[in-house]
């Protein structure tokens, strides 16, 4: 293959070579019914797109609608293609690229938050240092014994990453994260 030919069969080669991959947060409103999540995930895996974060929950109980929030990475062209393909799945009502919408509104990013449970074991001075640092991060103790703490921490993913890194040398043994929940600022809905 010479330098002017591009491989076929992959959406990654449609975008200009100068386009950089970036992380975007997509919000997808779907029917809350069996198989919908599998179809959405199948679209990503079937085309080789990676999902960095995934959250889903029923948000409109009476209408039986769920909101799926996906953080994925790609060039602007690939992200538009993902959005268009998602919109073609029958039980999908709406797909919004919250990252693009935030920029259209003059904002850097949508509001993004994540919750994590972090278990740390330790005694003596390490235990006191663990509590001091947890307080600095506004992490809440949700379970404790003389041997361990379980903290709940909410915030941007970068804050949780920092907290986990600081807790590692103090006896971190387990982390459970929810994935990102996101919403745009302003009075308009999705």
Short mmCIF file of C-alpha atoms in Angstrom, two decimals:
data_model
loop_
_atom_site.label_atom_id
_atom_site.label_comp_id
_atom_site.label_asym_id
_atom_site.label_seq_id
_atom_site.Cartn_x
_atom_site.Cartn_y
_atom_site.Cartn_z
CA UNK A 1 0.00 0.00 0.00
CA UNK A 2 1.54 3.34 -0.97
CA UNK A 3 1.43 6.53 1.08
CA UNK A 4 -1.61 7.92 -0.81
CA UNK A 5 -3.81 4.85 -0.32
CA UNK A 6 -5.82 4.50 2.85
CA UNK A 7 -7.04 1.20 4.25
CA UNK A 8 -10.73 0.49 3.86
CA UNK A 9 -13.22 -1.15 6.19
CA UNK A 10 -12.66 1.10 9.19
CA UNK A 11 -14.29 4.41 10.05
CA UNK A 12 -11.02 5.60 11.58
CA UNK A 13 -9.61 6.27 8.12
CA UNK A 14 -12.46 8.54 7.01
CA UNK A 15 -11.28 11.42 9.21
CA UNK A 16 -8.43 13.65 8.01
CA UNK A 17 -5.04 12.60 9.30
CA UNK A 18 -4.75 15.88 11.23
CA UNK A 19 -7.87 15.22 13.34
CA UNK A 20 -7.01 14.18 16.88
CA UNK A 21 -8.98 11.66 18.90
CA UNK A 22 -10.66 13.20 21.91
CA UNK A 23 -12.91 12.01 24.70
CA UNK A 24 -16.65 12.76 24.36
CA UNK A 25 -19.62 12.10 26.62
CA UNK A 26 -22.75 10.83 24.87
CA UNK A 27 -26.20 10.74 26.47
CA UNK A 28 -28.68 8.30 24.94
CA UNK A 29 -32.39 8.14 25.81
CA UNK A 30 -33.77 4.64 25.17
CA UNK A 31 -36.77 2.44 25.91
CA UNK A 32 -36.24 0.56 29.16
CA UNK A 33 -36.68 -2.92 27.75
CA UNK A 34 -34.62 -6.13 27.56
CA UNK A 35 -31.83 -6.15 24.98
CA UNK A 36 -31.52 -2.40 24.38
CA UNK A 37 -28.28 -1.99 26.32
CA UNK A 38 -26.82 -5.05 24.56
CA UNK A 39 -27.65 -3.51 21.15
CA UNK A 40 -26.01 -0.19 22.07
CA UNK A 41 -22.90 -1.92 23.43
CA UNK A 42 -22.87 -4.22 20.39
CA UNK A 43 -22.68 -1.18 18.11
CA UNK A 44 -19.51 -0.06 19.87
CA UNK A 45 -17.81 -3.44 20.09
CA UNK A 46 -18.83 -4.49 16.58
CA UNK A 47 -17.08 -1.47 15.11
CA UNK A 48 -14.04 -1.48 17.37
CA UNK A 49 -14.99 1.62 19.41
CA UNK A 50 -13.87 1.60 23.02
CA UNK A 51 -16.14 2.61 25.92
CA UNK A 52 -14.22 4.39 28.69
CA UNK A 53 -17.23 4.75 31.00
CA UNK A 54 -20.80 3.45 30.92
CA UNK A 55 -23.74 4.22 33.21
CA UNK A 56 -27.40 3.38 32.72
CA UNK A 57 -30.55 3.81 34.77
CA UNK A 58 -34.26 4.28 34.27
CA UNK A 59 -34.84 8.03 34.52
CA UNK A 60 -38.45 8.40 33.42
CA UNK A 61 -40.35 5.62 35.22
CA UNK A 62 -43.83 6.37 33.85
CA UNK A 63 -42.58 6.50 30.25
CA UNK A 64 -40.24 3.50 30.83
CA UNK A 65 -37.23 5.40 29.50
CA UNK A 66 -33.62 4.91 30.51
CA UNK A 67 -30.64 7.18 30.06
CA UNK A 68 -27.33 5.67 28.99
CA UNK A 69 -24.23 7.81 29.46
CA UNK A 70 -21.18 6.67 27.50
CA UNK A 71 -17.72 8.21 27.47
CA UNK A 72 -15.83 7.21 24.34
CA UNK A 73 -12.84 8.42 22.34
CA UNK A 74 -12.48 9.25 18.66
CA UNK A 75 -11.97 11.89 16.02
CA UNK A 76 -14.87 14.30 15.38
CA UNK A 77 -15.81 12.36 12.23
CA UNK A 78 -15.82 9.01 14.04
CA UNK A 79 -17.88 10.48 16.90
CA UNK A 80 -20.47 11.84 14.44
CA UNK A 81 -20.63 8.41 12.82
CA UNK A 82 -21.15 6.75 16.23
CA UNK A 83 -23.96 9.21 17.01
CA UNK A 84 -25.64 8.60 13.63
CA UNK A 85 -25.42 4.83 14.05
CA UNK A 86 -26.88 5.03 17.57
CA UNK A 87 -29.82 7.11 16.28
CA UNK A 88 -30.68 4.30 13.82
CA UNK A 89 -31.24 1.74 16.59
CA UNK A 90 -35.03 1.46 16.88
CA UNK A 91 -35.56 1.84 20.68
CA UNK A 92 -33.24 4.89 20.81
CA UNK A 93 -35.24 8.12 21.19
CA UNK A 94 -32.43 10.67 21.31
CA UNK A 95 -28.64 10.86 21.20
CA UNK A 96 -26.86 13.99 22.42
CA UNK A 97 -23.10 14.54 22.35
CA UNK A 98 -22.90 16.45 25.64
CA UNK A 99 -19.31 17.51 24.89
CA UNK A 100 -20.31 19.18 21.60
CA UNK A 101 -23.42 20.72 23.21
CA UNK A 102 -21.27 22.19 26.02
CA UNK A 103 -18.95 23.80 23.46
CA UNK A 104 -21.96 25.17 21.54
CA UNK A 105 -23.10 26.75 24.83
CA UNK A 106 -19.64 28.32 25.35
CA UNK A 107 -18.61 25.86 28.08
CA UNK A 108 -15.56 23.65 28.21
CA UNK A 109 -17.28 20.38 29.26
CA UNK A 110 -20.63 19.15 30.58
CA UNK A 111 -21.05 18.63 34.33
CA UNK A 112 -19.60 15.17 34.98
CA UNK A 113 -19.60 13.32 38.30
CA UNK A 114 -18.73 9.85 39.47
CA UNK A 115 -19.18 8.01 42.76
CA UNK A 116 -16.65 5.54 44.16
CA UNK A 117 -16.44 3.25 47.15
CA UNK A 118 -12.84 2.89 48.36
CA UNK A 119 -11.73 0.31 50.96
CA UNK A 120 -8.54 1.03 52.91
CA UNK A 121 -7.03 -1.19 55.64
CA UNK A 122 -4.59 -0.05 58.26
CA UNK A 123 -3.89 0.66 61.90
CA UNK A 124 -2.11 3.24 64.04
CA UNK A 125 -0.57 6.28 62.33
CA UNK A 126 -1.57 5.08 58.85
CA UNK A 127 -5.19 4.96 60.02
CA UNK A 128 -5.04 8.55 61.28
CA UNK A 129 -3.37 9.70 58.02
CA UNK A 130 -6.04 7.88 55.99
CA UNK A 131 -8.82 9.72 57.84
CA UNK A 132 -7.05 13.08 57.50
CA UNK A 133 -6.61 12.70 53.75
CA UNK A 134 -10.15 11.40 53.28
CA UNK A 135 -11.44 14.50 55.06
CA UNK A 136 -9.36 16.72 52.75
CA UNK A 137 -11.08 15.06 49.76
CA UNK A 138 -14.53 15.28 51.42
CA UNK A 139 -14.80 11.49 51.33
CA UNK A 140 -17.46 10.15 53.68
CA UNK A 141 -16.89 7.12 55.90
CA UNK A 142 -19.72 4.64 55.15
CA UNK A 143 -18.27 1.64 57.02
CA UNK A 144 -15.50 1.25 59.56
CA UNK A 145 -13.93 -1.30 61.87
CA UNK A 146 -10.66 -1.24 63.80
CA UNK A 147 -9.03 -2.74 60.70
CA UNK A 148 -10.57 -0.89 57.73
CA UNK A 149 -12.54 2.04 56.33
CA UNK A 150 -14.86 2.17 53.35
CA UNK A 151 -15.12 5.68 51.94
CA UNK A 152 -17.69 7.12 49.56
CA UNK A 153 -16.32 9.86 47.35
CA UNK A 154 -18.15 11.88 44.69
CA UNK A 155 -16.65 14.20 42.12
CA UNK A 156 -14.91 14.47 38.80
CA UNK A 157 -13.10 11.34 37.67
CA UNK A 158 -9.76 13.13 38.09
CA UNK A 159 -10.55 13.78 41.80
CA UNK A 160 -11.36 10.10 42.32
CA UNK A 161 -8.17 9.09 40.47
CA UNK A 162 -6.18 11.36 42.81
CA UNK A 163 -7.86 9.96 45.92
CA UNK A 164 -7.19 6.38 44.83
CA UNK A 165 -3.52 7.18 44.10
CA UNK A 166 -3.07 8.79 47.54
CA UNK A 167 -4.76 5.85 49.32
CA UNK A 168 -2.62 3.15 47.61
CA UNK A 169 0.39 3.46 49.92
CA UNK A 170 -1.91 3.73 52.95
CA UNK A 171 -3.51 0.31 52.46
CA UNK A 172 -6.01 0.57 49.59
CA UNK A 173 -7.35 -2.90 48.79
CA UNK A 174 -10.52 -2.35 46.74
CA UNK A 175 -12.21 0.28 44.56
CA UNK A 176 -15.69 0.22 43.01
CA UNK A 177 -16.63 3.09 40.66
CA UNK A 178 -20.02 3.90 39.19
CA UNK A 179 -18.96 5.44 35.90
CA UNK A 180 -19.72 8.98 34.81
CA UNK A 181 -23.11 10.66 35.11
CA UNK A 182 -23.25 13.82 32.99
CA UNK A 183 -25.54 16.72 32.14
CA UNK A 184 -25.17 20.05 30.34
CA UNK A 185 -25.45 23.34 32.20
CA UNK A 186 -28.37 25.67 31.53
CA UNK A 187 -32.17 25.56 31.56
CA UNK A 188 -32.68 23.28 28.54
CA UNK A 189 -33.03 19.50 28.85
CA UNK A 190 -31.48 16.75 26.84
#
